Amino acid sequence: MQNIDTYDFTGKKAIVRVDFNVPLNENFEITDDTRIRAAMPTLKKVLAGGGSLIIMSHLGRPKKVDPKFSLKHIQAHVSECLGVPVKFADDCQKAQEQVAALKPGEALLLENLRFYAEEEGKPRGLAEDATDEEKKAAKAVVKESQKEFVKTLASYADCYINDAFGTAHRAHGSTALIAKYFPEDKMFGYLMEGEIKAIDNVLKNAQRPFTAIIGGSKVSSKLAVLENLLDKVDNLIIGGGMGYTFIKAQGGRIGDSLHEDDLMPNALEILAKAKEKGVNVYLSVQTLIADAFSADANTQIVPSNEIPDGWEGVDAGPKSLARWKDVIMNSKTILWNGPVGVFEIDKFAQGTLEIAKDLAEATEKGAYTLVGGGDSVAAVTKMGFAKKVSYVSTGGGAMLEALEGKDLPGIAAIRG
Ligand code: AMP
């Protein structure tokens, strides 16, 4: 494995996997270019080092060639950000001539990799009533043609850079399989390096006390994260919708709050394990409840284990927030994943806003703070705190899997 800072790009063609899966409006205009801007340091480094660029990405979830998901929509914006005109290859498997013509300092963007089933290595167009045998056979076929697909992409370049953290948890052609063609010339881009360092800062080298704040809607989607963190953290704050499963499991009344009855045993097990390992768990003690899931609902503040029927918990109450703030301010490492209320509705966003503020304050005091995973990232960004924490991850699913302790295929392929 190479290091992007020391690698000599002079006269080399670099194929770079980025995550340009940006949101587009109905006129195919980019509504948030964060992911494009996040890849720029890596792309610019190659050009400044005397190399040329072959940029590859997916966009959306097309199941066939579909102009709606063409990366052509973003070509002009990528050119603008990069500061050089970026050429476009209409077919990622037929770019040989354009690649051959690339000169140092030039860049070529390949059409959406997922126009080919081979990128994901999953069969498409299977009949709904396909038997297991048929599914297996179709998978074998696509896995076989995937080898050629990947080989073609690899044939374009002298070196491979993976800077797509957002898809690092997928073992796809361009995110993992391609790396083997570049045993001496593969490396992480700057965005990947930043994400890996952030993960290591919390999972491997955390300064203590280490506090994780886990919120969001469901215990089921965070169970593996909670279990992995129990071995690492000193304090675990559990908020948001998922907290009510824990409160109900302990015998509390949660009214109509979101919960998962089938996961109550798991919740109790987590609490028991935490006790065994000396991890302090801080559930919500006070809740803002509403009589409807809407902005004009009636609200009141009650103890989290005394929520009347007909009402549901929608945000953390002031007593919970004060208690959590105390824990946060006394921590040296803080990881936050998942909002502590229904932050999409302003009236129920106060708790999540307070957590964002607490994290900003703790960062200023010298703590290391990482915000990772879809909705908490949206929350800090919406609330204007993205620059006031130590690191905001760009990868939702990838970050979650990293926090579960999994080895991400996109990272392992470069290291291996
Ligand atoms: P997740 O994707 O699991 O991180 O969950 C994020 C979602 O959890 C957001 O859409 C929030 O609105 C939702 N959420 C947080 N707290 C609650 C709550 N008390 N009741 C219902 N949904 C919630």
PDB file of C-alpha atoms and ligand atoms in Angstrom, residues 215-218 221-222 239-242 244 257-258 293 312-315 337-344 352 373-376, ligand 1:
ATOM      1  CA  GLY A 215     -29.890   8.003  19.373  1.00  0.00           C
ATOM      2  CA  GLY A 216     -32.154   7.502  16.384  1.00  0.00           C
ATOM      3  CA  SER A 217     -35.307   5.597  15.860  1.00  0.00           C
ATOM      4  CA  LYS A 218     -34.678   1.893  16.353  1.00  0.00           C
ATOM      5  CA  SER A 221     -30.469  -0.868  13.604  1.00  0.00           C
ATOM      6  CA  LYS A 222     -28.028   0.047  16.380  1.00  0.00           C
ATOM      7  CA  GLY A 239     -31.600   8.758  23.543  1.00  0.00           C
ATOM      8  CA  GLY A 240     -34.153   9.221  20.777  1.00  0.00           C
ATOM      9  CA  GLY A 241     -36.883   6.785  19.835  1.00  0.00           C
ATOM     10  CA  MET A 242     -34.718   3.758  20.630  1.00  0.00           C
ATOM     11  CA  TYR A 244     -38.150   3.892  24.930  1.00  0.00           C
ATOM     12  CA  SER A 257     -43.813   6.078  22.063  1.00  0.00           C
ATOM     13  CA  LEU A 258     -41.841   4.268  19.393  1.00  0.00           C
ATOM     14  CA  PHE A 293     -46.596  13.418  15.430  1.00  0.00           C
ATOM     15  CA  GLU A 312     -45.550   9.752  22.619  1.00  0.00           C
ATOM     16  CA  GLY A 313     -42.030  10.824  23.437  1.00  0.00           C
ATOM     17  CA  VAL A 314     -40.644  13.072  20.708  1.00  0.00           C
ATOM     18  CA  ASP A 315     -37.656  14.793  22.308  1.00  0.00           C
ATOM     19  CA  ASN A 337     -24.644   8.817  16.273  1.00  0.00           C
ATOM     20  CA  GLY A 338     -28.368   9.452  15.918  1.00  0.00           C
ATOM     21  CA  PRO A 339     -30.649  12.345  16.942  1.00  0.00           C
ATOM     22  CA  VAL A 340     -32.235  12.365  20.418  1.00  0.00           C
ATOM     23  CA  GLY A 341     -35.609  13.516  19.114  1.00  0.00           C
ATOM     24  CA  VAL A 342     -37.664  13.996  15.990  1.00  0.00           C
ATOM     25  CA  PHE A 343     -35.373  16.817  14.897  1.00  0.00           C
ATOM     26  CA  GLU A 344     -36.977  17.159  11.461  1.00  0.00           C
ATOM     27  CA  THR A 352     -30.744  17.397  19.324  1.00  0.00           C
ATOM     28  CA  GLY A 373     -23.941   8.345  10.660  1.00  0.00           C
ATOM     29  CA  GLY A 374     -26.697   9.842   8.481  1.00  0.00           C
ATOM     30  CA  ASP A 375     -29.178  11.724  10.607  1.00  0.00           C
ATOM     31  CA  SER A 376     -26.887  13.111  13.293  1.00  0.00           C
TER      32      SER A 376
HETATM   33  P1  AMP B   1     -31.641   6.629  12.719  1.00  0.00           P
HETATM   34  O1  AMP B   1     -31.691   6.610  11.217  1.00  0.00           O
HETATM   35  O2  AMP B   1     -31.882   5.300  13.343  1.00  0.00           O
HETATM   36  O3  AMP B   1     -30.409   7.323  13.246  1.00  0.00           O
HETATM   37  O4  AMP B   1     -32.883   7.449  13.180  1.00  0.00           O
HETATM   38  C1  AMP B   1     -33.080   8.787  12.860  1.00  0.00           C
HETATM   39  C2  AMP B   1     -34.532   9.103  13.021  1.00  0.00           C
HETATM   40  O5  AMP B   1     -34.915   8.875  14.352  1.00  0.00           O
HETATM   41  C3  AMP B   1     -34.883  10.534  12.710  1.00  0.00           C
HETATM   42  O6  AMP B   1     -35.675  10.560  11.570  1.00  0.00           O
HETATM   43  C4  AMP B   1     -35.661  10.986  13.948  1.00  0.00           C
HETATM   44  O7  AMP B   1     -36.811  11.713  13.635  1.00  0.00           O
HETATM   45  C5  AMP B   1     -36.041   9.672  14.579  1.00  0.00           C
HETATM   46  N1  AMP B   1     -36.334   9.809  16.018  1.00  0.00           N
HETATM   47  C6  AMP B   1     -35.552  10.282  16.983  1.00  0.00           C
HETATM   48  N2  AMP B   1     -36.195  10.314  18.153  1.00  0.00           N
HETATM   49  C7  AMP B   1     -37.442   9.848  17.930  1.00  0.00           C
HETATM   50  C8  AMP B   1     -38.594   9.632  18.761  1.00  0.00           C
HETATM   51  N3  AMP B   1     -38.584   9.937  20.040  1.00  0.00           N
HETATM   52  N4  AMP B   1     -39.691   9.110  18.183  1.00  0.00           N
HETATM   53  C9  AMP B   1     -39.715   8.813  16.859  1.00  0.00           C
HETATM   54  N5  AMP B   1     -38.656   8.979  16.041  1.00  0.00           N
HETATM   55  C10 AMP B   1     -37.541   9.494  16.559  1.00  0.00           C
END
